[in-house]
């Protein structure tokens, strides 16, 4: 298995700032798609070059590694925007709506925490690599280039988590007031 | 190293229990692994080493060369779906054996196997074949629960028949050769497809009303239907043949496959308008899900290694002096239980770092280390894949029931049982005769 089951109907409709976060995550995912296709075409050209002209693209391995890492980092926010990061919901299937909302809120808080921590740590790592002028073996590309998309991507992942937290809090409030009216 | 008077191994177990609790409380699987791993790591080594590790671990994890096949295979599956290849495959299967009793359902299983050969994901296989085959089967009078169960089971061929995303992850965790693992998965994958077809044949004999025979086609029509699947055949031969033959790396093969399926989808008009974006979004969601779990598993595994859990566990199990097969059967049972509540990839990531050293420390039929590693990989893949069709959270069954409104989930699960029997028989055969997997390596 490789995908989460996504019930698009159950997703909260983004509006206002959230809509911009959602659109940003879509844009990141599309950039990732383009990077992946570019990477595939590059590999293909390299194979053809190697097979027919015994001249592969120099440093194709390095490019694949860097492009793939960038693309993967860029898709993380979109996956979360459509609530595609999997959870085990078997044990809580029978729990009440409010209990589930509270648990989801906590889970999203923890996710936001780690996303922001990683965004911060990757920035530190990036600056360190830039200062030490670390470069790749064949193409001598600066290693820190690969780190660049990680920073906005993990930050956006954190923000989308915060959005989910706010949605959950709001849903809890709605439930409470609906209960009071009844 | 001691934490609060506990040995590393005991502390590791405490953290694993914490992890299971977090998972049960609806925390995202990757994040639960990250949190549990971080707590374990920080209590043993302090916060600075962890912060230091996180500076480079995300990039290091995501830039592993062999992992780049994962997003490529997922994108390839999306293009294949949009290119109408699933329809062509079902048409061909149908043309060949549709006139047998239960033949159309068998054709659907065969088409699942064919689609699995260009797609590394079971859910994608089940979803696309379900869309194509369910309406046709219904039109020809097949009972909806049998059709749904056949395709839910057939969908598991998506990861069994190479390319297979979980097998790539296993290869990386166990430091094994991806090409050899793909090759080893081939015969068991074909056996699985044959097993499912036999199940359908038996069900069709027992209750003929569920699975009538379809129309017999002329050889001309059959050949025309077969010609329509040539792109699948060509892509499969290039991708898998190229990997097996050592012509190119799995990443290069996946690149060729991605470009080729994109071309087929484009020429058949399947990439018009928003369709390209939809392909990317579909692949992006699956990729993001997998790599967040990978990132979490990385932190957890760093902790487990620090606490020396895998090594001590292996020594402990070896010291028990149990027959190796008893240990293996225990692991299989653990997988079957976990598979009821977890997805296959999380299971592989969670358990292989611990189970793999245990298996490698035991003797099975005097196999050498590599054969043992490959055999166990195929076995683990087959066992975790069963989780896709077992209640209560068989993902494939969920997908199919979403495509077949009006068919109760219970009815599908009931009809899945005979397919499960065939799975269990196949697992038993593979345990008893490892050469089922290893024979392809000796060719």
PDB file of N, CA and C in Angstrom, chain B residues 296-375:
ATOM      1  N   UNK B 296      10.206   9.954  10.152  1.00  0.00           N
ATOM      2  CA  UNK B 296       9.953   9.574  11.539  1.00  0.00           C
ATOM      3  C   UNK B 296      10.701   8.301  11.898  1.00  0.00           C
ATOM      4  N   UNK B 297      10.678   7.329  10.973  1.00  0.00           N
ATOM      5  CA  UNK B 297      11.346   6.061  11.227  1.00  0.00           C
ATOM      6  C   UNK B 297      12.843   6.270  11.397  1.00  0.00           C
ATOM      7  N   UNK B 298      13.383   7.273  10.715  1.00  0.00           N
ATOM      8  CA  UNK B 298      14.809   7.574  10.831  1.00  0.00           C
ATOM      9  C   UNK B 298      15.151   7.948  12.271  1.00  0.00           C
ATOM     10  N   UNK B 299      14.358   8.842  12.861  1.00  0.00           N
ATOM     11  CA  UNK B 299      14.621   9.261  14.247  1.00  0.00           C
ATOM     12  C   UNK B 299      14.460   8.067  15.187  1.00  0.00           C
ATOM     13  N   UNK B 300      13.385   7.287  14.969  1.00  0.00           N
ATOM     14  CA  UNK B 300      13.156   6.126  15.829  1.00  0.00           C
ATOM     15  C   UNK B 300      14.322   5.145  15.733  1.00  0.00           C
ATOM     16  N   UNK B 301      14.803   4.917  14.507  1.00  0.00           N
ATOM     17  CA  UNK B 301      15.872   3.939  14.330  1.00  0.00           C
ATOM     18  C   UNK B 301      17.199   4.417  14.885  1.00  0.00           C
ATOM     19  N   UNK B 302      17.414   5.733  14.846  1.00  0.00           N
ATOM     20  CA  UNK B 302      18.627   6.263  15.468  1.00  0.00           C
ATOM     21  C   UNK B 302      18.593   5.958  16.959  1.00  0.00           C
ATOM     22  N   UNK B 303      17.419   6.138  17.564  1.00  0.00           N
ATOM     23  CA  UNK B 303      17.287   5.823  18.992  1.00  0.00           C
ATOM     24  C   UNK B 303      17.480   4.334  19.248  1.00  0.00           C
ATOM     25  N   UNK B 304      16.798   3.498  18.442  1.00  0.00           N
ATOM     26  CA  UNK B 304      16.895   2.053  18.670  1.00  0.00           C
ATOM     27  C   UNK B 304      18.334   1.574  18.557  1.00  0.00           C
ATOM     28  N   UNK B 305      19.057   2.157  17.604  1.00  0.00           N
ATOM     29  CA  UNK B 305      20.460   1.778  17.438  1.00  0.00           C
ATOM     30  C   UNK B 305      21.269   2.211  18.654  1.00  0.00           C
ATOM     31  N   UNK B 306      20.994   3.410  19.164  1.00  0.00           N
ATOM     32  CA  UNK B 306      21.711   3.913  20.338  1.00  0.00           C
ATOM     33  C   UNK B 306      21.441   3.013  21.543  1.00  0.00           C
ATOM     34  N   UNK B 307      20.199   2.579  21.683  1.00  0.00           N
ATOM     35  CA  UNK B 307      19.840   1.699  22.795  1.00  0.00           C
ATOM     36  C   UNK B 307      20.242   0.251  22.515  1.00  0.00           C
ATOM     37  N   UNK B 308      20.827   0.022  21.342  1.00  0.00           N
ATOM     38  CA  UNK B 308      21.292  -1.300  20.913  1.00  0.00           C
ATOM     39  C   UNK B 308      20.183  -2.349  20.947  1.00  0.00           C
ATOM     40  N   UNK B 309      18.948  -1.920  20.654  1.00  0.00           N
ATOM     41  CA  UNK B 309      17.827  -2.851  20.710  1.00  0.00           C
ATOM     42  C   UNK B 309      17.940  -3.951  19.644  1.00  0.00           C
ATOM     43  N   UNK B 310      18.171  -3.595  18.362  1.00  0.00           N
ATOM     44  CA  UNK B 310      18.167  -4.664  17.348  1.00  0.00           C
ATOM     45  C   UNK B 310      19.171  -5.771  17.650  1.00  0.00           C
ATOM     46  N   UNK B 311      20.403  -5.381  18.001  1.00  0.00           N
ATOM     47  CA  UNK B 311      21.435  -6.383  18.267  1.00  0.00           C
ATOM     48  C   UNK B 311      21.090  -7.245  19.471  1.00  0.00           C
ATOM     49  N   UNK B 312      20.651  -6.589  20.564  1.00  0.00           N
ATOM     50  CA  UNK B 312      20.350  -7.352  21.786  1.00  0.00           C
ATOM     51  C   UNK B 312      19.149  -8.251  21.596  1.00  0.00           C
ATOM     52  N   UNK B 313      18.184  -7.736  20.827  1.00  0.00           N
ATOM     53  CA  UNK B 313      16.993  -8.536  20.551  1.00  0.00           C
ATOM     54  C   UNK B 313      17.399  -9.809  19.802  1.00  0.00           C
ATOM     55  N   UNK B 314      18.265  -9.631  18.784  1.00  0.00           N
ATOM     56  CA  UNK B 314      18.703 -10.775  17.992  1.00  0.00           C
ATOM     57  C   UNK B 314      19.429 -11.782  18.878  1.00  0.00           C
ATOM     58  N   UNK B 315      20.324 -11.270  19.751  1.00  0.00           N
ATOM     59  CA  UNK B 315      21.062 -12.164  20.637  1.00  0.00           C
ATOM     60  C   UNK B 315      20.111 -12.895  21.580  1.00  0.00           C
ATOM     61  N   UNK B 316      19.141 -12.143  22.087  1.00  0.00           N
ATOM     62  CA  UNK B 316      18.188 -12.722  23.041  1.00  0.00           C
ATOM     63  C   UNK B 316      17.379 -13.844  22.390  1.00  0.00           C
ATOM     64  N   UNK B 317      16.861 -13.563  21.176  1.00  0.00           N
ATOM     65  CA  UNK B 317      16.055 -14.579  20.492  1.00  0.00           C
ATOM     66  C   UNK B 317      16.898 -15.810  20.193  1.00  0.00           C
ATOM     67  N   UNK B 318      18.140 -15.567  19.760  1.00  0.00           N
ATOM     68  CA  UNK B 318      19.035 -16.684  19.445  1.00  0.00           C
ATOM     69  C   UNK B 318      19.287 -17.513  20.711  1.00  0.00           C
ATOM     70  N   UNK B 319      19.464 -16.801  21.844  1.00  0.00           N
ATOM     71  CA  UNK B 319      19.746 -17.467  23.110  1.00  0.00           C
ATOM     72  C   UNK B 319      18.588 -18.322  23.606  1.00  0.00           C
ATOM     73  N   UNK B 320      17.377 -18.027  23.150  1.00  0.00           N
ATOM     74  CA  UNK B 320      16.226 -18.813  23.586  1.00  0.00           C
ATOM     75  C   UNK B 320      16.314 -20.244  23.070  1.00  0.00           C
ATOM     76  N   UNK B 321      17.058 -20.413  21.979  1.00  0.00           N
ATOM     77  CA  UNK B 321      17.233 -21.749  21.421  1.00  0.00           C
ATOM     78  C   UNK B 321      15.970 -22.316  20.793  1.00  0.00           C
ATOM     79  N   UNK B 322      15.039 -21.452  20.388  1.00  0.00           N
ATOM     80  CA  UNK B 322      13.815 -21.938  19.741  1.00  0.00           C
ATOM     81  C   UNK B 322      14.133 -22.410  18.341  1.00  0.00           C
ATOM     82  N   UNK B 323      13.300 -23.333  17.810  1.00  0.00           N
ATOM     83  CA  UNK B 323      13.509 -23.696  16.405  1.00  0.00           C
ATOM     84  C   UNK B 323      13.298 -22.449  15.535  1.00  0.00           C
ATOM     85  N   UNK B 324      14.190 -22.200  14.560  1.00  0.00           N
ATOM     86  CA  UNK B 324      14.072 -20.993  13.730  1.00  0.00           C
ATOM     87  C   UNK B 324      12.687 -20.833  13.121  1.00  0.00           C
ATOM     88  N   UNK B 325      12.078 -21.945  12.691  1.00  0.00           N
ATOM     89  CA  UNK B 325      10.773 -21.822  12.045  1.00  0.00           C
ATOM     90  C   UNK B 325       9.715 -21.306  13.017  1.00  0.00           C
ATOM     91  N   UNK B 326       9.869 -21.647  14.308  1.00  0.00           N
ATOM     92  CA  UNK B 326       8.917 -21.143  15.301  1.00  0.00           C
ATOM     93  C   UNK B 326       9.040 -19.627  15.403  1.00  0.00           C
ATOM     94  N   UNK B 327      10.294 -19.127  15.384  1.00  0.00           N
ATOM     95  CA  UNK B 327      10.506 -17.680  15.430  1.00  0.00           C
ATOM     96  C   UNK B 327       9.875 -17.036  14.201  1.00  0.00           C
ATOM     97  N   UNK B 328      10.118 -17.638  13.044  1.00  0.00           N
ATOM     98  CA  UNK B 328       9.594 -17.077  11.800  1.00  0.00           C
ATOM     99  C   UNK B 328       8.067 -17.035  11.830  1.00  0.00           C
ATOM    100  N   UNK B 329       7.456 -18.132  12.299  1.00  0.00           N
ATOM    101  CA  UNK B 329       5.992 -18.161  12.349  1.00  0.00           C
ATOM    102  C   UNK B 329       5.461 -17.104  13.304  1.00  0.00           C
ATOM    103  N   UNK B 330       6.177 -16.890  14.421  1.00  0.00           N
ATOM    104  CA  UNK B 330       5.771 -15.831  15.353  1.00  0.00           C
ATOM    105  C   UNK B 330       5.771 -14.485  14.645  1.00  0.00           C
ATOM    106  N   UNK B 331       6.846 -14.227  13.886  1.00  0.00           N
ATOM    107  CA  UNK B 331       6.924 -12.959  13.168  1.00  0.00           C
ATOM    108  C   UNK B 331       5.772 -12.832  12.179  1.00  0.00           C
ATOM    109  N   UNK B 332       5.477 -13.923  11.467  1.00  0.00           N
ATOM    110  CA  UNK B 332       4.373 -13.890  10.504  1.00  0.00           C
ATOM    111  C   UNK B 332       3.066 -13.547  11.209  1.00  0.00           C
ATOM    112  N   UNK B 333       2.851 -14.159  12.387  1.00  0.00           N
ATOM    113  CA  UNK B 333       1.607 -13.883  13.130  1.00  0.00           C
ATOM    114  C   UNK B 333       1.573 -12.422  13.580  1.00  0.00           C
ATOM    115  N   UNK B 334       2.719 -11.901  14.048  1.00  0.00           N
ATOM    116  CA  UNK B 334       2.778 -10.486  14.446  1.00  0.00           C
ATOM    117  C   UNK B 334       2.383  -9.597  13.267  1.00  0.00           C
ATOM    118  N   UNK B 335       2.910  -9.925  12.074  1.00  0.00           N
ATOM    119  CA  UNK B 335       2.573  -9.137  10.884  1.00  0.00           C
ATOM    120  C   UNK B 335       1.081  -9.214  10.578  1.00  0.00           C
ATOM    121  N   UNK B 336       0.518 -10.430  10.697  1.00  0.00           N
ATOM    122  CA  UNK B 336      -0.900 -10.575  10.370  1.00  0.00           C
ATOM    123  C   UNK B 336      -1.743  -9.729  11.318  1.00  0.00           C
ATOM    124  N   UNK B 337      -1.338  -9.704  12.612  1.00  0.00           N
ATOM    125  CA  UNK B 337      -2.106  -8.916  13.585  1.00  0.00           C
ATOM    126  C   UNK B 337      -1.922  -7.421  13.309  1.00  0.00           C
ATOM    127  N   UNK B 338      -0.665  -7.000  13.141  1.00  0.00           N
ATOM    128  CA  UNK B 338      -0.411  -5.584  12.863  1.00  0.00           C
ATOM    129  C   UNK B 338      -1.125  -5.146  11.588  1.00  0.00           C
ATOM    130  N   UNK B 339      -1.151  -6.067  10.622  1.00  0.00           N
ATOM    131  CA  UNK B 339      -1.750  -5.744   9.326  1.00  0.00           C
ATOM    132  C   UNK B 339      -3.230  -5.419   9.426  1.00  0.00           C
ATOM    133  N   UNK B 340      -3.860  -5.877  10.509  1.00  0.00           N
ATOM    134  CA  UNK B 340      -5.280  -5.572  10.676  1.00  0.00           C
ATOM    135  C   UNK B 340      -5.489  -4.096  10.985  1.00  0.00           C
ATOM    136  N   UNK B 341      -4.484  -3.423  11.544  1.00  0.00           N
ATOM    137  CA  UNK B 341      -4.702  -2.036  11.937  1.00  0.00           C
ATOM    138  C   UNK B 341      -3.732  -1.050  11.286  1.00  0.00           C
ATOM    139  N   UNK B 342      -2.684  -1.540  10.644  1.00  0.00           N
ATOM    140  CA  UNK B 342      -1.673  -0.628  10.114  1.00  0.00           C
ATOM    141  C   UNK B 342      -1.482  -0.837   8.626  1.00  0.00           C
ATOM    142  N   UNK B 343      -0.888   0.149   7.948  1.00  0.00           N
ATOM    143  CA  UNK B 343      -0.610  -0.021   6.529  1.00  0.00           C
ATOM    144  C   UNK B 343       0.737  -0.708   6.351  1.00  0.00           C
ATOM    145  N   UNK B 344       0.932  -1.301   5.177  1.00  0.00           N
ATOM    146  CA  UNK B 344       2.075  -2.195   4.986  1.00  0.00           C
ATOM    147  C   UNK B 344       3.413  -1.475   5.111  1.00  0.00           C
ATOM    148  N   UNK B 345       3.474  -0.251   4.594  1.00  0.00           N
ATOM    149  CA  UNK B 345       4.750   0.450   4.596  1.00  0.00           C
ATOM    150  C   UNK B 345       5.192   0.805   6.013  1.00  0.00           C
ATOM    151  N   UNK B 346       4.256   1.278   6.826  1.00  0.00           N
ATOM    152  CA  UNK B 346       4.590   1.595   8.213  1.00  0.00           C
ATOM    153  C   UNK B 346       5.057   0.339   8.932  1.00  0.00           C
ATOM    154  N   UNK B 347       4.403  -0.786   8.624  1.00  0.00           N
ATOM    155  CA  UNK B 347       4.801  -2.034   9.270  1.00  0.00           C
ATOM    156  C   UNK B 347       6.226  -2.406   8.914  1.00  0.00           C
ATOM    157  N   UNK B 348       6.553  -2.292   7.623  1.00  0.00           N
ATOM    158  CA  UNK B 348       7.910  -2.620   7.176  1.00  0.00           C
ATOM    159  C   UNK B 348       8.920  -1.707   7.891  1.00  0.00           C
ATOM    160  N   UNK B 349       8.635  -0.413   7.901  1.00  0.00           N
ATOM    161  CA  UNK B 349       9.571   0.539   8.489  1.00  0.00           C
ATOM    162  C   UNK B 349       9.729   0.333   9.989  1.00  0.00           C
ATOM    163  N   UNK B 350       8.639  -0.066  10.626  1.00  0.00           N
ATOM    164  CA  UNK B 350       8.651  -0.208  12.078  1.00  0.00           C
ATOM    165  C   UNK B 350       9.352  -1.487  12.505  1.00  0.00           C
ATOM    166  N   UNK B 351       9.142  -2.572  11.735  1.00  0.00           N
ATOM    167  CA  UNK B 351       9.559  -3.879  12.233  1.00  0.00           C
ATOM    168  C   UNK B 351      10.868  -4.387  11.646  1.00  0.00           C
ATOM    169  N   UNK B 352      11.173  -4.006  10.404  1.00  0.00           N
ATOM    170  CA  UNK B 352      12.351  -4.609   9.772  1.00  0.00           C
ATOM    171  C   UNK B 352      13.642  -4.340  10.559  1.00  0.00           C
ATOM    172  N   UNK B 353      13.842  -3.106  11.088  1.00  0.00           N
ATOM    173  CA  UNK B 353      15.080  -2.888  11.837  1.00  0.00           C
ATOM    174  C   UNK B 353      15.239  -3.850  13.005  1.00  0.00           C
ATOM    175  N   UNK B 354      14.134  -4.362  13.553  1.00  0.00           N
ATOM    176  CA  UNK B 354      14.231  -5.284  14.685  1.00  0.00           C
ATOM    177  C   UNK B 354      14.183  -6.744  14.221  1.00  0.00           C
ATOM    178  N   UNK B 355      13.242  -7.051  13.316  1.00  0.00           N
ATOM    179  CA  UNK B 355      13.085  -8.439  12.894  1.00  0.00           C
ATOM    180  C   UNK B 355      14.230  -8.915  12.001  1.00  0.00           C
ATOM    181  N   UNK B 356      14.740  -8.022  11.174  1.00  0.00           N
ATOM    182  CA  UNK B 356      15.751  -8.447  10.205  1.00  0.00           C
ATOM    183  C   UNK B 356      16.996  -9.047  10.887  1.00  0.00           C
ATOM    184  N   UNK B 357      17.581  -8.347  11.904  1.00  0.00           N
ATOM    185  CA  UNK B 357      18.748  -8.950  12.566  1.00  0.00           C
ATOM    186  C   UNK B 357      18.404 -10.277  13.238  1.00  0.00           C
ATOM    187  N   UNK B 358      17.167 -10.384  13.752  1.00  0.00           N
ATOM    188  CA  UNK B 358      16.756 -11.634  14.388  1.00  0.00           C
ATOM    189  C   UNK B 358      16.805 -12.774  13.378  1.00  0.00           C
ATOM    190  N   UNK B 359      16.186 -12.543  12.198  1.00  0.00           N
ATOM    191  CA  UNK B 359      16.162 -13.576  11.166  1.00  0.00           C
ATOM    192  C   UNK B 359      17.579 -13.902  10.699  1.00  0.00           C
ATOM    193  N   UNK B 360      18.385 -12.862  10.516  1.00  0.00           N
ATOM    194  CA  UNK B 360      19.734 -13.099  10.011  1.00  0.00           C
ATOM    195  C   UNK B 360      20.581 -13.886  11.010  1.00  0.00           C
ATOM    196  N   UNK B 361      20.215 -13.822  12.299  1.00  0.00           N
ATOM    197  CA  UNK B 361      20.980 -14.548  13.313  1.00  0.00           C
ATOM    198  C   UNK B 361      20.594 -16.015  13.423  1.00  0.00           C
ATOM    199  N   UNK B 362      19.555 -16.417  12.693  1.00  0.00           N
ATOM    200  CA  UNK B 362      19.098 -17.809  12.783  1.00  0.00           C
ATOM    201  C   UNK B 362      19.449 -18.553  11.500  1.00  0.00           C
ATOM    202  N   UNK B 363      19.415 -19.890  11.606  1.00  0.00           N
ATOM    203  CA  UNK B 363      19.735 -20.687  10.424  1.00  0.00           C
ATOM    204  C   UNK B 363      18.458 -21.267   9.814  1.00  0.00           C
ATOM    205  N   UNK B 364      18.238 -21.007   8.513  1.00  0.00           N
ATOM    206  CA  UNK B 364      17.099 -21.596   7.815  1.00  0.00           C
ATOM    207  C   UNK B 364      17.608 -22.409   6.638  1.00  0.00           C
ATOM    208  N   UNK B 365      17.400 -23.692   6.692  1.00  0.00           N
ATOM    209  CA  UNK B 365      17.772 -24.592   5.593  1.00  0.00           C
ATOM    210  C   UNK B 365      19.219 -24.373   5.127  1.00  0.00           C
ATOM    211  N   UNK B 366      20.080 -23.849   6.005  1.00  0.00           N
ATOM    212  CA  UNK B 366      21.469 -23.636   5.618  1.00  0.00           C
ATOM    213  C   UNK B 366      21.671 -22.601   4.529  1.00  0.00           C
ATOM    214  N   UNK B 367      20.711 -21.657   4.399  1.00  0.00           N
ATOM    215  CA  UNK B 367      20.836 -20.630   3.345  1.00  0.00           C
ATOM    216  C   UNK B 367      21.947 -19.649   3.677  1.00  0.00           C
ATOM    217  N   UNK B 368      22.582 -19.095   2.639  1.00  0.00           N
ATOM    218  CA  UNK B 368      23.571 -18.058   2.898  1.00  0.00           C
ATOM    219  C   UNK B 368      22.861 -16.742   3.207  1.00  0.00           C
ATOM    220  N   UNK B 369      23.620 -15.756   3.678  1.00  0.00           N
ATOM    221  CA  UNK B 369      23.016 -14.526   4.199  1.00  0.00           C
ATOM    222  C   UNK B 369      22.150 -13.824   3.159  1.00  0.00           C
ATOM    223  N   UNK B 370      22.669 -13.738   1.912  1.00  0.00           N
ATOM    224  CA  UNK B 370      21.903 -12.983   0.917  1.00  0.00           C
ATOM    225  C   UNK B 370      20.589 -13.673   0.568  1.00  0.00           C
ATOM    226  N   UNK B 371      20.646 -14.985   0.374  1.00  0.00           N
ATOM    227  CA  UNK B 371      19.422 -15.714   0.039  1.00  0.00           C
ATOM    228  C   UNK B 371      18.397 -15.542   1.146  1.00  0.00           C
ATOM    229  N   UNK B 372      18.896 -15.622   2.393  1.00  0.00           N
ATOM    230  CA  UNK B 372      17.997 -15.510   3.531  1.00  0.00           C
ATOM    231  C   UNK B 372      17.341 -14.129   3.552  1.00  0.00           C
ATOM    232  N   UNK B 373      18.143 -13.093   3.296  1.00  0.00           N
ATOM    233  CA  UNK B 373      17.628 -11.725   3.325  1.00  0.00           C
ATOM    234  C   UNK B 373      16.569 -11.523   2.241  1.00  0.00           C
ATOM    235  N   UNK B 374      16.830 -12.073   1.061  1.00  0.00           N
ATOM    236  CA  UNK B 374      15.880 -11.905  -0.047  1.00  0.00           C
ATOM    237  C   UNK B 374      14.606 -12.693   0.211  1.00  0.00           C
ATOM    238  N   UNK B 375      14.790 -13.921   0.672  1.00  0.00           N
ATOM    239  CA  UNK B 375      13.631 -14.774   0.971  1.00  0.00           C
ATOM    240  C   UNK B 375      12.750 -14.117   2.037  1.00  0.00           C
TER     241      UNK B 375
END
